[in-house]
C-alpha positions as a printed NumPy array, in Angstrom:
array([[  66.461,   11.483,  -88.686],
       [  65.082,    8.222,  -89.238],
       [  63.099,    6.96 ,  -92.66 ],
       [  60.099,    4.749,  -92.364],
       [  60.301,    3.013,  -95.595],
       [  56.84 ,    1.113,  -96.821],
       [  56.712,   -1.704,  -98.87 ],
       [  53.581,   -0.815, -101.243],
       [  53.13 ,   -4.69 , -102.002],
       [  52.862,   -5.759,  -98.562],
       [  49.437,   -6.309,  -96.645],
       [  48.921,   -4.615,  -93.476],
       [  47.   ,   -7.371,  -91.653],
       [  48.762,   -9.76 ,  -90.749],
       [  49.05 ,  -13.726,  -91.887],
       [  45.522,  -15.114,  -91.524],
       [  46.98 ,  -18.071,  -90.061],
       [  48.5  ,  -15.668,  -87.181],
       [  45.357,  -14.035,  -86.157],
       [  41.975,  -14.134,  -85.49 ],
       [  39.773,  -11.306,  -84.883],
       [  37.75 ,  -11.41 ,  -81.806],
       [  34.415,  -10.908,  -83.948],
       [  35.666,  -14.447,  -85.691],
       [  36.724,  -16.192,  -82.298],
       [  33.369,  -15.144,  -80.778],
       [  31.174,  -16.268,  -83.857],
       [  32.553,  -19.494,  -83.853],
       [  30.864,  -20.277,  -80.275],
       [  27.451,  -18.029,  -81.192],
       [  24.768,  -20.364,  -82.669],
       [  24.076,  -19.636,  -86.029],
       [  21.252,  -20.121,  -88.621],
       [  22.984,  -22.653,  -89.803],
       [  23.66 ,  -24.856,  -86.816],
       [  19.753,  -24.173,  -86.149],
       [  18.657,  -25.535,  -89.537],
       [  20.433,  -28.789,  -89.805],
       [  19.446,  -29.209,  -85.962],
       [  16.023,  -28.409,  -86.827],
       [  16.535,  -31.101,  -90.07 ],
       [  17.776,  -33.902,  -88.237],
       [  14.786,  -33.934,  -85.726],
       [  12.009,  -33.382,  -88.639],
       [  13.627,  -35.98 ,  -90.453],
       [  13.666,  -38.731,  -87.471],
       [  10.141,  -37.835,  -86.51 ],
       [   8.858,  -38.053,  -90.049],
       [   7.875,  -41.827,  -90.519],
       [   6.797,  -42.552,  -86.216],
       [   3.246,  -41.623,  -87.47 ],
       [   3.084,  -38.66 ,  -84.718],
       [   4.563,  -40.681,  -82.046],
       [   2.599,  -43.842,  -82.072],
       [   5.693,  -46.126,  -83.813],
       [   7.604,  -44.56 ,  -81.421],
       [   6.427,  -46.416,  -78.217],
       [   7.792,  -49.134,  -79.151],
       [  10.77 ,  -48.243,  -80.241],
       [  13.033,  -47.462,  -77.601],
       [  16.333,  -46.61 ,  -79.494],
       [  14.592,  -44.471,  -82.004],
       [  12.703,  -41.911,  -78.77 ],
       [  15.999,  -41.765,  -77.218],
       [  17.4  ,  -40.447,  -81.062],
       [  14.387,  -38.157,  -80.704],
       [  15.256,  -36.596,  -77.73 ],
       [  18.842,  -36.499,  -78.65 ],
       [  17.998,  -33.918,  -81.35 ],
       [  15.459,  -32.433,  -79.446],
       [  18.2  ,  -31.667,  -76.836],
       [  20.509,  -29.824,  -79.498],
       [  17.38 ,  -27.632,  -80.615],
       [  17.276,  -26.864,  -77.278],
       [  20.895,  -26.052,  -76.298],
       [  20.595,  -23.33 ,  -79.558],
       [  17.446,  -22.007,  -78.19 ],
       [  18.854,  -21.561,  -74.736],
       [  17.694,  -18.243,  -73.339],
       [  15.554,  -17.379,  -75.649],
       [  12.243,  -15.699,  -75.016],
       [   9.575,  -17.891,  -76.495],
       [   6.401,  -17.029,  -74.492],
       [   5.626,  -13.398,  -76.153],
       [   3.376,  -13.237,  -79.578],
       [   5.077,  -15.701,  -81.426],
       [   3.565,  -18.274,  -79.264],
       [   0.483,  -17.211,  -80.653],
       [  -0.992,  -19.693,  -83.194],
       [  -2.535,  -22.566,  -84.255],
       [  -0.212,  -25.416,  -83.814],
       [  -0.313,  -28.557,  -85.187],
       [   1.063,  -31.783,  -83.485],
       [   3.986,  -33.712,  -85.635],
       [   4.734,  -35.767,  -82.743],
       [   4.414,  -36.356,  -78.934],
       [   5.35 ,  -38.672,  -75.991],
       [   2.19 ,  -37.827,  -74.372],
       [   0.376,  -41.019,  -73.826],
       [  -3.312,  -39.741,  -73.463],
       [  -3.32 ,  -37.803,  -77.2  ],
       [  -1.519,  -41.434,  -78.277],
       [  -3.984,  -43.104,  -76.978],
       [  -6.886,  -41.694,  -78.468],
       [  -5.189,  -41.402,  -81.891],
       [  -4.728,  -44.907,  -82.253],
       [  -8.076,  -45.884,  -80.819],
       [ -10.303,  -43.594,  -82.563],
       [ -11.419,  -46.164,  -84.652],
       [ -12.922,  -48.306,  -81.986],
       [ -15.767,  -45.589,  -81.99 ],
       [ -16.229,  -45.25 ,  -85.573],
       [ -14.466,  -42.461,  -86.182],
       [ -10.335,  -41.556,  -87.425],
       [  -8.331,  -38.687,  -85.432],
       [  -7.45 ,  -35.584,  -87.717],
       [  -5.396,  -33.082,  -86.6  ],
       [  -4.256,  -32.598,  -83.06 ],
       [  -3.977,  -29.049,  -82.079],
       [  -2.783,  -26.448,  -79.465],
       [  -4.222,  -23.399,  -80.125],
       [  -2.416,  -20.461,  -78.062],
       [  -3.503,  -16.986,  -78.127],
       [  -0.784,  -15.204,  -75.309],
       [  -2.717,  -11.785,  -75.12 ],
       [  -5.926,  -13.429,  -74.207],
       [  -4.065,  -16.087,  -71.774],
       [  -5.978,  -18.693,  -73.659],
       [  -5.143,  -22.508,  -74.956],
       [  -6.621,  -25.349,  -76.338],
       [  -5.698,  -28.651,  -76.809],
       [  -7.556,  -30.225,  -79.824],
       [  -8.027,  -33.392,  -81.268],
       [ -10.145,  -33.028,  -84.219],
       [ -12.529,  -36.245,  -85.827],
       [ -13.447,  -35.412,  -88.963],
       [ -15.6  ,  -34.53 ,  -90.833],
       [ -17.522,  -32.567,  -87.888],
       [ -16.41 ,  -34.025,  -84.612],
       [ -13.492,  -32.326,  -81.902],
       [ -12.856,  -32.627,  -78.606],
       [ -10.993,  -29.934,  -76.95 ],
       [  -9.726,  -28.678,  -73.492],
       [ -10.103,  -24.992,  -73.003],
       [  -7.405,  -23.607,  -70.225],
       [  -6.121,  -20.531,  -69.204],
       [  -1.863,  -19.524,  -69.496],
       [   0.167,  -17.669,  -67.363],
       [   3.778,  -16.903,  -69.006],
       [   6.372,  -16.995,  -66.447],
       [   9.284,  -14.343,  -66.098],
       [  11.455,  -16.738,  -65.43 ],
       [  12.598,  -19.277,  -66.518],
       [  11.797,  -17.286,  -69.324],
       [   9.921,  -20.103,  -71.598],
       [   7.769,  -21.435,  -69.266],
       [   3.736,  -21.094,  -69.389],
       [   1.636,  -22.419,  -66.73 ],
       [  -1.491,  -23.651,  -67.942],
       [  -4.938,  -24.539,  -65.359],
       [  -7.426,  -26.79 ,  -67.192],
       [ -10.915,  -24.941,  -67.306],
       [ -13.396,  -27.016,  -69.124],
       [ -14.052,  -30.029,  -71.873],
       [ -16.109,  -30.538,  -74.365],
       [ -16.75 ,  -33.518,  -76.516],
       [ -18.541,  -32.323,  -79.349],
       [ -20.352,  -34.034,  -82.708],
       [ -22.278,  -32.07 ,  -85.347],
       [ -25.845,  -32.679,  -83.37 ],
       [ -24.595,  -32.767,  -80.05 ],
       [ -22.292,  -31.587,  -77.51 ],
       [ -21.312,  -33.279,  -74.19 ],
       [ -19.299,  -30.877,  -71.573],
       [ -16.891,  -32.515,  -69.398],
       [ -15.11 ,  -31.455,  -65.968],
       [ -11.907,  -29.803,  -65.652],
       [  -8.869,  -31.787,  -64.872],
       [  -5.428,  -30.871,  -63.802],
       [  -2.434,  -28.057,  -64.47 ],
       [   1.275,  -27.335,  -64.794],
       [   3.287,  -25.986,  -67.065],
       [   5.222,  -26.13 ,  -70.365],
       [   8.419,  -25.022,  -71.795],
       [   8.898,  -24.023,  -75.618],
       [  12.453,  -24.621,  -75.406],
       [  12.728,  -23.95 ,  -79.221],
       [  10.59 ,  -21.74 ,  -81.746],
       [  10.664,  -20.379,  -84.759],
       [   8.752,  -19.402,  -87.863],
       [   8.026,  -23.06 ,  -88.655],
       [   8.189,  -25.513,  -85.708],
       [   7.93 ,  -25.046,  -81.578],
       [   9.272,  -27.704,  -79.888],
       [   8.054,  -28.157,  -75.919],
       [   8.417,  -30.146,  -72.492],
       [   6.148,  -30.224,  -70.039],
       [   6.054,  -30.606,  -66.121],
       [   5.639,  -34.509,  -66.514],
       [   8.66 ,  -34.835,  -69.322],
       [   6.433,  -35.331,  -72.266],
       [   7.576,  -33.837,  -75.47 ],
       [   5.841,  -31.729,  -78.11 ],
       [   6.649,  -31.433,  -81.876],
       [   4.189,  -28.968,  -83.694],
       [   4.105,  -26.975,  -87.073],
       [   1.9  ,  -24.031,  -87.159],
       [  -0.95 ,  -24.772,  -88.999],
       [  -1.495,  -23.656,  -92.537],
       [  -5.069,  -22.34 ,  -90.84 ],
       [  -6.585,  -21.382,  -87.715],
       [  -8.724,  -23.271,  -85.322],
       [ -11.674,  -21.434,  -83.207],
       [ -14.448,  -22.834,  -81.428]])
């Protein structure tokens, strides 16, 4: 008969540099928290001085580094559901490409007045949003709409204008309706969403250490 003889120093796995488990091969291609933070960094830390998007305009090399980052955010966040409750807040813009909000940020002053904060306010279970641009101490002027989440692609909301309203502590001025589409909240977490819309804008936004209502 045979012995099987053990050597009661040896290792039963074998040489680490010989193998690799297929829980280790697979992690190294699964996006971690890691990879998602220092993605999530590097964009916060380009957008931080463009002064929400205005220095940006005119700086070519710099939006193109923008979207560069925003691209990786978006490769980690690929798949991801991001139109359920999460979506639900009070979020405040960091930065934009959207000319119109631009626009009015930098020329607030030519009506005697500074822009505050710029807001989206998204409440998924009521199908609501609102786009906000806030003058303080009492002025605003918001667009209401209504959302639709789509199934698929499955972080895209379609959004139909309603109403405006342009409003100052002793009066208010209603305005018509004006256009839709749709965005895509191609990353979001606890801290930051990140969107594109239907006419390639982007959308950096925090959520707000409060909450906006009417």
């Amino acid at each position: 008969m045979a012995t099987i003889r053990y050597n009661a120093g040896a290792s039963l796995r074998p040489p680490s540099s010989r193998f690799r488990s297929p829980t280790c091969i697979l992690s190294f291609f699964r996006p971690t928290k890691s990879k998602s933070a220092r993605a999530k960094s590097d964009l916060l830390s380009l957008i931080s001085d463009q002064d929400r998007g205005l220095k940006t305009q005119s700086d070519p090399s710099k939006r193109a580094e923008i979207i560069s980052a925003i691209d990786a955010l978006e490769l980690l966040g690929e798949g991801s559901v991001t139109t359920g409750k999460s979506l639900s807040a009070t979020w405040r813009m960091l930065w934009t490409t959207e000319k119109e909000q631009l626009f009015i940020i930098k020329n607030a002053g030519l009506f005697g007045t500074k822009a505050g904060d710029v807001l989206q306010v998204i409440d998924v279970e009521e199908m609501r949003l609102n786009n906000v641009i806030t003058f303080p101490p009492t002025g605003v002027f918001f667009v209401r709409s209504t959302i639709e989440p789509e199934p698929e692609p499955p972080q895209r909301v379609n959004f139909k204008f309603t109403s405006a309203v342009l409003r100052s502590s002793d009066r208010e001025i209603p305005l018509p309706p004006f256009g839709q589409g749709w965005f895509e909240s191609v990353y979001l977490d606890d801290d930051i969403r990140v969107a594109k819309d239907i006419r390639g804008d982007y959308l950096v936004v925090e959520r707000a250490p409060y909450s906006w209502t009417e």
